[in-house]
Coordinates of C-alpha atoms and ligand atoms in Angstrom, one line a residue:
X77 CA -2.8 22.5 0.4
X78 CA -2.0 21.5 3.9
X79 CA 0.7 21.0 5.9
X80 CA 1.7 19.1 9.2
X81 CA 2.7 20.6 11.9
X82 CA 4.7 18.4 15.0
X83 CA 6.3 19.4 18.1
X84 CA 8.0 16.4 18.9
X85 CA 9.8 15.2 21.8
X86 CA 7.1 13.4 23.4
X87 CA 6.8 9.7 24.0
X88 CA 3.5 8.2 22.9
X89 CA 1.2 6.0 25.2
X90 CA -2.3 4.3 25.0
X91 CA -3.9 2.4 22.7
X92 CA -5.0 2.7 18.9
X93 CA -6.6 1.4 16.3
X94 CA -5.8 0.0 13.0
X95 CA -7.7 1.0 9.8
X96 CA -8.0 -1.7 6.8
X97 CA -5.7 -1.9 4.1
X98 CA -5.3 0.5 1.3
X99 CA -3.6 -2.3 -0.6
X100 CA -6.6 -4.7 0.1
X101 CA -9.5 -2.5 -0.7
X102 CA -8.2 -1.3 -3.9
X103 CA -7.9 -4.5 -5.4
X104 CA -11.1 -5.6 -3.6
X105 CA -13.2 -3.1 -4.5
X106 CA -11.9 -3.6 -8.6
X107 CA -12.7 -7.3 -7.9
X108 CA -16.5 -6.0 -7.4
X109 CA -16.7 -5.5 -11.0
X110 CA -16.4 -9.0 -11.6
X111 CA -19.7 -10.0 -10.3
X112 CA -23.1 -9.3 -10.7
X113 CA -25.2 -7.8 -7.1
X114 CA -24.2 -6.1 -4.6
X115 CA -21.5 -6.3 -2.7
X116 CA -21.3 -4.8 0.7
X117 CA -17.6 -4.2 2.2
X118 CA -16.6 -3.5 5.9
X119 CA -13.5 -1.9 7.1
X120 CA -12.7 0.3 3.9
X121 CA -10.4 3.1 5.0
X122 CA -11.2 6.5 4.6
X123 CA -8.4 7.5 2.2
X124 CA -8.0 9.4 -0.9
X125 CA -6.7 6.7 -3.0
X126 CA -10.0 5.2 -2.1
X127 CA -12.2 8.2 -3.5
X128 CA -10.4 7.8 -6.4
X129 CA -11.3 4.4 -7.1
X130 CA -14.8 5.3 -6.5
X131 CA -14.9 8.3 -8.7
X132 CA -13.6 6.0 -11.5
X133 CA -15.9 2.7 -10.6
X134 CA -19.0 5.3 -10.6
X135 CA -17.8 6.3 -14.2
X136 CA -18.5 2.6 -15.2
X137 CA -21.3 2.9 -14.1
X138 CA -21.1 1.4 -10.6
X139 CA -23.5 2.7 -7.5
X140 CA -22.0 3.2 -4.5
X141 CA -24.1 3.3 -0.8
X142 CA -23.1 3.9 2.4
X143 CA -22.8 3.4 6.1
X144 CA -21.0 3.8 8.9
X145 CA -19.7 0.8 8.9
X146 CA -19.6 -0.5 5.3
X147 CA -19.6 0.5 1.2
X148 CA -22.1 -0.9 -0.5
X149 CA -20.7 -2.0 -4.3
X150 CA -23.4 -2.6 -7.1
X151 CA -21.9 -3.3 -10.7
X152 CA -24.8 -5.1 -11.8
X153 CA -25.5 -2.6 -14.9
X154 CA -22.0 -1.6 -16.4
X155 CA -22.2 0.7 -18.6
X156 CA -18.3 1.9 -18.9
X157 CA -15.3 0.6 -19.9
X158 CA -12.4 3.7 -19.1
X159 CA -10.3 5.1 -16.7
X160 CA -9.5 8.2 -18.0
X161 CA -6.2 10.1 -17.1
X162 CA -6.9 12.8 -14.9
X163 CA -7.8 10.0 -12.5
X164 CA -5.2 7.5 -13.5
X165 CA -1.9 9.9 -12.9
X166 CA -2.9 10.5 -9.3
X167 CA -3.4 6.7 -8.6
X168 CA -1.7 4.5 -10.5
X169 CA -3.5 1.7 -8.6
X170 CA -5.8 2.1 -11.1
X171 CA -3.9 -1.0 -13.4
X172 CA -6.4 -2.8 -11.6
X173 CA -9.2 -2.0 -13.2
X174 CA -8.0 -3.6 -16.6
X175 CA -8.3 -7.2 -15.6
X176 CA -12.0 -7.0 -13.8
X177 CA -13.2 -5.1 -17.1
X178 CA -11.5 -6.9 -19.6
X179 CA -12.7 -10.4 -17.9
X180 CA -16.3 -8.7 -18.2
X181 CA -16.9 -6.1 -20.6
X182 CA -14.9 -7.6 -23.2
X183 CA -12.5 -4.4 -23.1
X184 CA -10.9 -1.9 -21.2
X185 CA -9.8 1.8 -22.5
X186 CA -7.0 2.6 -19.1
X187 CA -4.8 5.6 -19.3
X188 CA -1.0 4.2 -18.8
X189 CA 0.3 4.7 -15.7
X190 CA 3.6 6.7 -15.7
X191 CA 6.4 6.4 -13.2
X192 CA 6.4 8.1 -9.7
X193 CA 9.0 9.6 -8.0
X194 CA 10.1 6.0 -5.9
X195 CA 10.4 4.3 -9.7
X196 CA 9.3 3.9 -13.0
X197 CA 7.2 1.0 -12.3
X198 CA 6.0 -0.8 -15.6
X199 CA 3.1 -2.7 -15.7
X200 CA 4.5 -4.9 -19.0
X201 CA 3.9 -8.0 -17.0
X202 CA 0.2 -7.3 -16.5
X203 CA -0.1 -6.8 -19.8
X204 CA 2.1 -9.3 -20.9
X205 CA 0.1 -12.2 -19.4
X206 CA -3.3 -10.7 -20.5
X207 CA -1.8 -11.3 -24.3
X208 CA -1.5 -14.8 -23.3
X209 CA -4.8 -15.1 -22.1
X210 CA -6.0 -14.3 -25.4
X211 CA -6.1 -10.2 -25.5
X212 CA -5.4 -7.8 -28.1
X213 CA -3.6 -4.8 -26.8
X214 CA -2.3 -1.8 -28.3
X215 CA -1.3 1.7 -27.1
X216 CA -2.7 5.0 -28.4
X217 CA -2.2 8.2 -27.3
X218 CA -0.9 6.9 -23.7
X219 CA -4.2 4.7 -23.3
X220 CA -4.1 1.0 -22.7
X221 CA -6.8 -0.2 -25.3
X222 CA -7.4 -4.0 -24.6
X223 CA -10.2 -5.9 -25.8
X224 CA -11.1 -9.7 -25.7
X225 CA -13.8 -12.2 -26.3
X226 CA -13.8 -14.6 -23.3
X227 CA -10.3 -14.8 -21.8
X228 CA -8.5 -18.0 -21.9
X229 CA -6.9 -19.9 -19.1
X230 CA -3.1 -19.6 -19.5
X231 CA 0.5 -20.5 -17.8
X232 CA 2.0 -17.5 -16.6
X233 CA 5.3 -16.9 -15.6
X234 CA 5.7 -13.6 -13.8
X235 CA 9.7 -12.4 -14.0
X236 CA 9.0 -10.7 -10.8
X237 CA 6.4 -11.6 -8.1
X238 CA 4.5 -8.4 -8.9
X239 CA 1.7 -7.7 -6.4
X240 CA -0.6 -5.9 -8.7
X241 CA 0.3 -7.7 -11.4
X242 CA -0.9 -11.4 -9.6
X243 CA -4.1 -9.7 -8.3
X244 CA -5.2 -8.1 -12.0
X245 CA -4.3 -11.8 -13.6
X246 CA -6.2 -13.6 -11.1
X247 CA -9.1 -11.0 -11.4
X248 CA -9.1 -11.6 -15.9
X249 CA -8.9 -15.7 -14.6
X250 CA -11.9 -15.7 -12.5
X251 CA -14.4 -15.6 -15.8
X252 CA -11.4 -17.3 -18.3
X253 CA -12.4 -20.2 -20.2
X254 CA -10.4 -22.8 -18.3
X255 CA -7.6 -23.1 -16.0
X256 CA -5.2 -20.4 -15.2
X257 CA -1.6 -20.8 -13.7
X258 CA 0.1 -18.0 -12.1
X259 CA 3.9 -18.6 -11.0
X260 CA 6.1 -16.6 -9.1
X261 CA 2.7 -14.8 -8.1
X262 CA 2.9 -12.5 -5.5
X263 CA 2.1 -14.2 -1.8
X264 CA 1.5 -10.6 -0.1
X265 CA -1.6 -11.0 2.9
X266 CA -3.7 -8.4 -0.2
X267 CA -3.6 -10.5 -2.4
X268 CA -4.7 -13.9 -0.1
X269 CA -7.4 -10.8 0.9
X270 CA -8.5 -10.9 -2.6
X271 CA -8.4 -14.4 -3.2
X272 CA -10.8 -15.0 -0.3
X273 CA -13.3 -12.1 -1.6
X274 CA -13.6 -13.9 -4.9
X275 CA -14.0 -17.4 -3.4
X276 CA -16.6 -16.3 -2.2
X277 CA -18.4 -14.7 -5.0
X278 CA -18.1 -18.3 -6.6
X279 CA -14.3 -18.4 -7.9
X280 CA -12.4 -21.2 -7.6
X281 CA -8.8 -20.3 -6.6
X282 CA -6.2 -22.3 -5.1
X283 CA -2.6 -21.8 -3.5
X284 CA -2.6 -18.1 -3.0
X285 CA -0.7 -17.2 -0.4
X286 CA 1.7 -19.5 -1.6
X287 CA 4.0 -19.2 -5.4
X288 CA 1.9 -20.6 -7.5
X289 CA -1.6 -20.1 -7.7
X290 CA -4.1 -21.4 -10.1
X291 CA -7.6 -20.4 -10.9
X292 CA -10.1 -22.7 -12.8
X293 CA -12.9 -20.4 -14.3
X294 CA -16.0 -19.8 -13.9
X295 CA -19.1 -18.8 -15.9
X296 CA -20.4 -15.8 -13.3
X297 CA -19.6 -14.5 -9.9
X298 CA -22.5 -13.1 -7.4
X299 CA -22.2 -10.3 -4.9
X300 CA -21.4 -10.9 -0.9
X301 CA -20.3 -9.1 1.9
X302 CA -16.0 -9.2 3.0
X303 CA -14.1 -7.2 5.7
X304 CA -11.0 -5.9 4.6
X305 CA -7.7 -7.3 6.2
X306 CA -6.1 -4.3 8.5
X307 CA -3.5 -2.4 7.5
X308 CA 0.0 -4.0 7.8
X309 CA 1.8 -0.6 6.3
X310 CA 0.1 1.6 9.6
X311 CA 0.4 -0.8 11.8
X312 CA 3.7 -1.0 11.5
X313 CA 4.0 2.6 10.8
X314 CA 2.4 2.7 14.6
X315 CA 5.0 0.4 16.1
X316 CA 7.8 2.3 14.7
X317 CA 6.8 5.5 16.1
X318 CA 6.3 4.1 19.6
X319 CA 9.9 2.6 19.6
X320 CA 10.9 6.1 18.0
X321 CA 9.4 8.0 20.7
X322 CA 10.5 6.1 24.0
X323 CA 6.5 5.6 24.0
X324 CA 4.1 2.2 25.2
X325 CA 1.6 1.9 22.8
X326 CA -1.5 -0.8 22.6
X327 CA -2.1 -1.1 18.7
X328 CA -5.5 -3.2 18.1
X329 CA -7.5 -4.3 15.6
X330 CA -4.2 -5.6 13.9
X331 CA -2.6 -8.9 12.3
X332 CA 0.7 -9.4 14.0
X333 CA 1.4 -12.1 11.4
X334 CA 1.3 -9.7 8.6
X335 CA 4.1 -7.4 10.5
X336 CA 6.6 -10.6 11.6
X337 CA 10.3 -9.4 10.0
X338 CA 9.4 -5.7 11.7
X339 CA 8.6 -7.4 14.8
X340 CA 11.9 -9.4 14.7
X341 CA 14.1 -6.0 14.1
X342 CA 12.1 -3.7 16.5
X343 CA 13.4 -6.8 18.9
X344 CA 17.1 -6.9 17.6
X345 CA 17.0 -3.0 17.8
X346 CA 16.1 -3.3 21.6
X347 CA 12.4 -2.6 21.7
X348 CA 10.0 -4.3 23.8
X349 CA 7.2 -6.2 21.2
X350 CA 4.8 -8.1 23.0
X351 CA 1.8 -9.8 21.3
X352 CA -1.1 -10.6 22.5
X353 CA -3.9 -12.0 19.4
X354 CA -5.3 -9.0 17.3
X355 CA -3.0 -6.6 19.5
X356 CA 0.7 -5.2 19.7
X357 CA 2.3 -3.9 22.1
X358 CA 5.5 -2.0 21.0
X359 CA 7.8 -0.2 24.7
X360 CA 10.8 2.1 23.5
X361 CA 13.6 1.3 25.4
X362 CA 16.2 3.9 26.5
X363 CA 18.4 3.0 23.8
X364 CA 17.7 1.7 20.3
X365 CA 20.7 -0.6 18.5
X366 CA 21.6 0.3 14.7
X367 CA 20.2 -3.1 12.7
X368 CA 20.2 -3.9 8.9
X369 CA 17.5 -4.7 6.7
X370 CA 16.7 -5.2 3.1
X371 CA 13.5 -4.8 1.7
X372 CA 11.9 -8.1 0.4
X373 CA 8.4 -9.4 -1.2
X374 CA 6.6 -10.7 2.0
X375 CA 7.0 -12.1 4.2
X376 CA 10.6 -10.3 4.0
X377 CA 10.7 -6.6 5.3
X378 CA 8.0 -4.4 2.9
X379 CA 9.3 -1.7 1.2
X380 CA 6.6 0.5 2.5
X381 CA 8.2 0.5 5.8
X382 CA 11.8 1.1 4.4
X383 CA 11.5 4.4 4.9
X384 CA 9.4 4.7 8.4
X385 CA 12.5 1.9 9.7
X386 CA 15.5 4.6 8.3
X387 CA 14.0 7.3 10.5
X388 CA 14.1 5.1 13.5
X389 CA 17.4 4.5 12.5
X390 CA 18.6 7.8 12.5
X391 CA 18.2 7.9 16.4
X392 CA 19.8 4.4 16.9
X393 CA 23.0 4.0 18.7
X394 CA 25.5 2.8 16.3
X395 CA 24.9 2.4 12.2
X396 CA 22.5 0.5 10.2
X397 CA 22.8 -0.5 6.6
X398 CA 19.1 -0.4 4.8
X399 CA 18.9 -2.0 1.4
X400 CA 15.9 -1.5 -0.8
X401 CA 15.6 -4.3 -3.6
X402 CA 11.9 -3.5 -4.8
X403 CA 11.6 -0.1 -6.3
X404 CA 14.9 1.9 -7.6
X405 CA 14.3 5.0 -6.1
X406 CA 13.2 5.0 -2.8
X407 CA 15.5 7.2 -1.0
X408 CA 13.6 10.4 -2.1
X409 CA 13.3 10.9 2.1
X410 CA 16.9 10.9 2.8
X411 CA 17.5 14.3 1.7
X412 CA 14.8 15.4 3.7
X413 CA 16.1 13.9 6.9
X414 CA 19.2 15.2 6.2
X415 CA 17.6 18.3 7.0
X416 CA 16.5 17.1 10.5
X417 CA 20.2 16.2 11.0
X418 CA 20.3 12.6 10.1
X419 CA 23.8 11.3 8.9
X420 CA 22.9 8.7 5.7
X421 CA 25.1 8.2 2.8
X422 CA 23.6 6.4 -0.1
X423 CA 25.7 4.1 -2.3
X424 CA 23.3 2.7 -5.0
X425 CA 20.5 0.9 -3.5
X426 CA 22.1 1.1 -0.5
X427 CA 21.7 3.8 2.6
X428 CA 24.0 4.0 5.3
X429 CA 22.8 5.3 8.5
X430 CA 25.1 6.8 11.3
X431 CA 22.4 7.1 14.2
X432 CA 22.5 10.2 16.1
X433 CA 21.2 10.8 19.5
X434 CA 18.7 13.2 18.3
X435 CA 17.0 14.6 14.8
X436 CA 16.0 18.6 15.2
X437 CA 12.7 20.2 13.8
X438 CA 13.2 21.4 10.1
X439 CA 10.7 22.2 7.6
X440 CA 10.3 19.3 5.5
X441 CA 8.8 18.2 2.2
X442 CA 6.9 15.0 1.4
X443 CA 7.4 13.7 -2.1
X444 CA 5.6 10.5 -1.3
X445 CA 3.3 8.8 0.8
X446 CA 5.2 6.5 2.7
X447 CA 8.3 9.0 2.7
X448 CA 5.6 11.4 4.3
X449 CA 5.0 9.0 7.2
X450 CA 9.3 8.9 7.8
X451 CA 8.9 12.7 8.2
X452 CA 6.0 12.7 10.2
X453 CA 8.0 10.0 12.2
X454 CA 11.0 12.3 12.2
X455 CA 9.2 15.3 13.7
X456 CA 7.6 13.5 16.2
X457 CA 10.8 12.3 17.9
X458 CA 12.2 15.9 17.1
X459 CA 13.7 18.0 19.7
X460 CA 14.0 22.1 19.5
X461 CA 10.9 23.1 17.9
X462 CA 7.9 22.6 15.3
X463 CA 8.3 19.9 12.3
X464 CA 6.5 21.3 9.2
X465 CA 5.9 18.4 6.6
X466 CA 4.2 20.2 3.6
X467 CA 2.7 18.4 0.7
X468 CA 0.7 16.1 3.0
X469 CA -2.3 15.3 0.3
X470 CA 0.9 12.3 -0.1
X471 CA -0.1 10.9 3.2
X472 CA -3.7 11.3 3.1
X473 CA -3.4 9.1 -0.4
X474 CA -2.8 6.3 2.3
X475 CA -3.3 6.9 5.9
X476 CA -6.5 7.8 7.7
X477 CA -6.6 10.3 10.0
X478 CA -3.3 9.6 10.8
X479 CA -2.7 12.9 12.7
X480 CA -5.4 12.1 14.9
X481 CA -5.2 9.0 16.1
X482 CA -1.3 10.7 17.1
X483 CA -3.5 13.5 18.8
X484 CA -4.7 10.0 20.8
X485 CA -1.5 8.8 21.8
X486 CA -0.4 12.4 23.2
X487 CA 1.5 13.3 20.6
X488 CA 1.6 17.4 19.9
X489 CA 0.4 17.3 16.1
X490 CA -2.0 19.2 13.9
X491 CA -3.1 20.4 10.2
X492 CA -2.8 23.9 9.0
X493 CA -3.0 25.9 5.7
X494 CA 0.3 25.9 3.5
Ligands
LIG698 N1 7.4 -4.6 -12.0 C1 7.8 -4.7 -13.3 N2 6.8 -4.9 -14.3 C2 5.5 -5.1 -13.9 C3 5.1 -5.0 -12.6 C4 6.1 -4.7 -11.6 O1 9.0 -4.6 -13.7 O2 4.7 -5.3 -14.8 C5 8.5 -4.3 -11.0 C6 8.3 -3.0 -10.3 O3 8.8 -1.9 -11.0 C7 9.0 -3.2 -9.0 C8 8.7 -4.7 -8.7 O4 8.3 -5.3 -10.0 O5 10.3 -3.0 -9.1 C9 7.6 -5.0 -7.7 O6 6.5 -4.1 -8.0 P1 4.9 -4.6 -7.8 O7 4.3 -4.7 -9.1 O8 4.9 -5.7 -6.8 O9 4.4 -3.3 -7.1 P2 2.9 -2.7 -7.2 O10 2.0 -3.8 -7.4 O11 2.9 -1.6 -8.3 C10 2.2 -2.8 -4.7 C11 1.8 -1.8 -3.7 C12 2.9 -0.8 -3.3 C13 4.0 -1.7 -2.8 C14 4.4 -2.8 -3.8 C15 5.5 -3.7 -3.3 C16 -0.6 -1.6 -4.2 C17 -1.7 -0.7 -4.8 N3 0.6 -1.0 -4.3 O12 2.7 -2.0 -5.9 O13 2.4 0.0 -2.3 O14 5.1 -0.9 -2.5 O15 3.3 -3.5 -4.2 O16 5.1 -4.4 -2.1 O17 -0.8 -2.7 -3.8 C18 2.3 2.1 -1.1 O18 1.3 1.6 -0.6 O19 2.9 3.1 -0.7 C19 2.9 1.3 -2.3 C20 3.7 1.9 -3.1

């Protein structure tokens, strides 16, 4: 195992680059199952959540090539039907699977996800709306078996505007025997990502990006090339640590519409956002002003920068109330930056932050990946000493390289043996 290793204290400046989404790929690359050819994807992170995927897709029997520049995605001769456990409990991203192979194979064999440590995170609503569609489901032995002849189109009402949930229902629709409704769907930029991928391959979709999508089916779906939205979760990440740090930082290759309520609290905190198309520029400012926010589907504040925002707001003159409404137990990092100093009381889904004017380097422990970025933020605005954040396999799950694009910005951070 690894650790990382920070002396903080030292404002970050010059430019960087964003990667592409985790959140789009994965979906994207399960959407490749649904059509015939190859496909060939650009801008697919380098990430361990992304290995994953592949090590189960190759299992189906999918062949994978590659460049320096792109993934090559055949799934022209399936021959599998089963994500098996082992693979499953480190990603549970893996739900997505079910729809493509259900809408192709006729059935799917998925290990369940459990919870993790920010929830317990059910997928009944996936599997609810697959039922409707026409699916038999039943659970054995902690495996999802599902099997169908052609899926129908259906009305489906999601209770909660579940992001995986819309993309695996709108995956099973594609090849349904009629028309497909999805309300309440998830309107997150992955899942427009998706959409687009499989409009191209020959689906007819409609309205995402919007509450109610609907999806007329199609007989087959061919293979194309798509380049993967960037990241809104590290570009954000990027902006918060350059406000964090007192820093000026150039970060390109991003979507500044995907990262709009961050922008507009970086602002009301006092930082300097400047956009210029494809490119942010985020200047710390000598003081930083405690704000609120509550987490939101988009385009409200994403939970995955809850926890980046709350170390910011450790260092912010005055308090902040943060408010997490998506998942019910993501304040694992508190305790952690507790340990740097920070003052936060939580009250239910509710942290209260008394900023301080500084955090100090502790040993710290990641328990998950986007907690893992708050402590890498932590130690990098740090004073008296080196930030140890062990467990880091959490952040490599979802950010690429992320120590060394820091390296680029001047920051004082590096890897070592646990
Ligand atoms: N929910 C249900 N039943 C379901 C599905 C969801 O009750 O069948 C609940 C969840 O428990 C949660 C809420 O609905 O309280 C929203 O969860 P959602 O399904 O939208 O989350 P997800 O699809 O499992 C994706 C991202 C997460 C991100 C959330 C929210 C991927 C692969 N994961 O998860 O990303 O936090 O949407 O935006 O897209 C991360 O990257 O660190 C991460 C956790």
């Amino acid at each position: 195992m690894e650790k990382m290793v920070i002396e903080g204290g030292r404002p970050l400046r010059g430019a960087v680059s964003v990667s592409g989404a985790k959140n789009a790929a994965l979906p994207i690359m399960a959407g490749c199952l649904l059509g015939g050819g190859r496909h060939v994807l650009r801008n697919v992170p380098r990430l361990r959540d992304i290995s994953t995927i592949v090590r189960i897709m190759e299992q189906l029997g999918v062949r994978f090539d590659e460049g320096e520049d792109f993934l090559g995605v055949d799934a022209s001769d399936l021959s599998g039907y089963e994500a098996p456990y082992d693979l499953v409990r480190t990603m549970r991203a893996s739900i997505l699977l079910l729809g493509p192979l259900l809408a192709r194979q006729g059935k799917a064999r998925i290990s369940l996800p459990g919870g993790c440590a920010i929830g317990a995170r059910p997928v009944n609503l996936h599997l609810r709306a697959l039922v409707a569609m026409g699916a038999d489901m039943h659970l054995d032995q902690g495996y999802i078996h599902a099997t169908a002849g052609r899926l129908k189109g259906a009305d489906i009402f999601f209770d909660i505007p579940t992001v995986t949930g819309t993309e695996n229902i709108m995956m099973a629709a594609v090849l349904a025997e009629g028309r497909t409704v999805l309300r309440n769907a998830a309107n997150e930029p992955e899942v427009k990502d998706l959409a687009d991928l499989l409009r191209a391959m020959g689906a007819q979709i409609e309205g995402d990006g919007g509450d109610i999508i609907t999806i007329e089916g199609v007989e087959s779906l061919k293979g194309v090339e798509h380049t993967i939205i960037p990241d809104r979760i590290e570009t954000g990440t990027f902006m918060i640590a350059a406000a964090m740090t007192g820093g000026d930082v150039s970060i390109s290759g991003c979507r500044p519409e995907h990262v709009g309520a961050l922008m507009e609290k970086l602002k009301s905190a006092g930082v300097g956002v400047e956009v210029v198309p494809g490119c942010i520029r985020v200047q710390g400012s000598e003081e930083i002003r405690g704000v609120d926010i509550k987490t939101m589907p988009f385009p409200g504040f994403p939970t995955d920068l809850q926890a980046q925002f709350m170390a910011l707001m450790c260092v912010a003159r005055g308090s902040s109330l943060i408010r997490e409404t998506i998942f019910e137990n993501r304040f694992i990092h508190v305790s952690e930056l507790k340990r740097m100093g920070a003052d936060i009381e939580i009250n239910g889904n509710q942290a209260l932050v008394r900023g301080r004017e500084r955090l100090s380097a502790a040993p710290v422990m990641a328990t998950d990946l986007r907690a893992s970025a708050c402590l890498v933020l932590a130690g990098l605005a740090a004073e008296g000493g080196r930030t140890e954040v062990s467990r880091i396999y959490h952040l490599d799950r979802g950010y690429e390289a992320l120590d060394v694009k820091f390296q680029g910005l001047g920051a004082a951070i590096w890897r070592e043996k646990e």
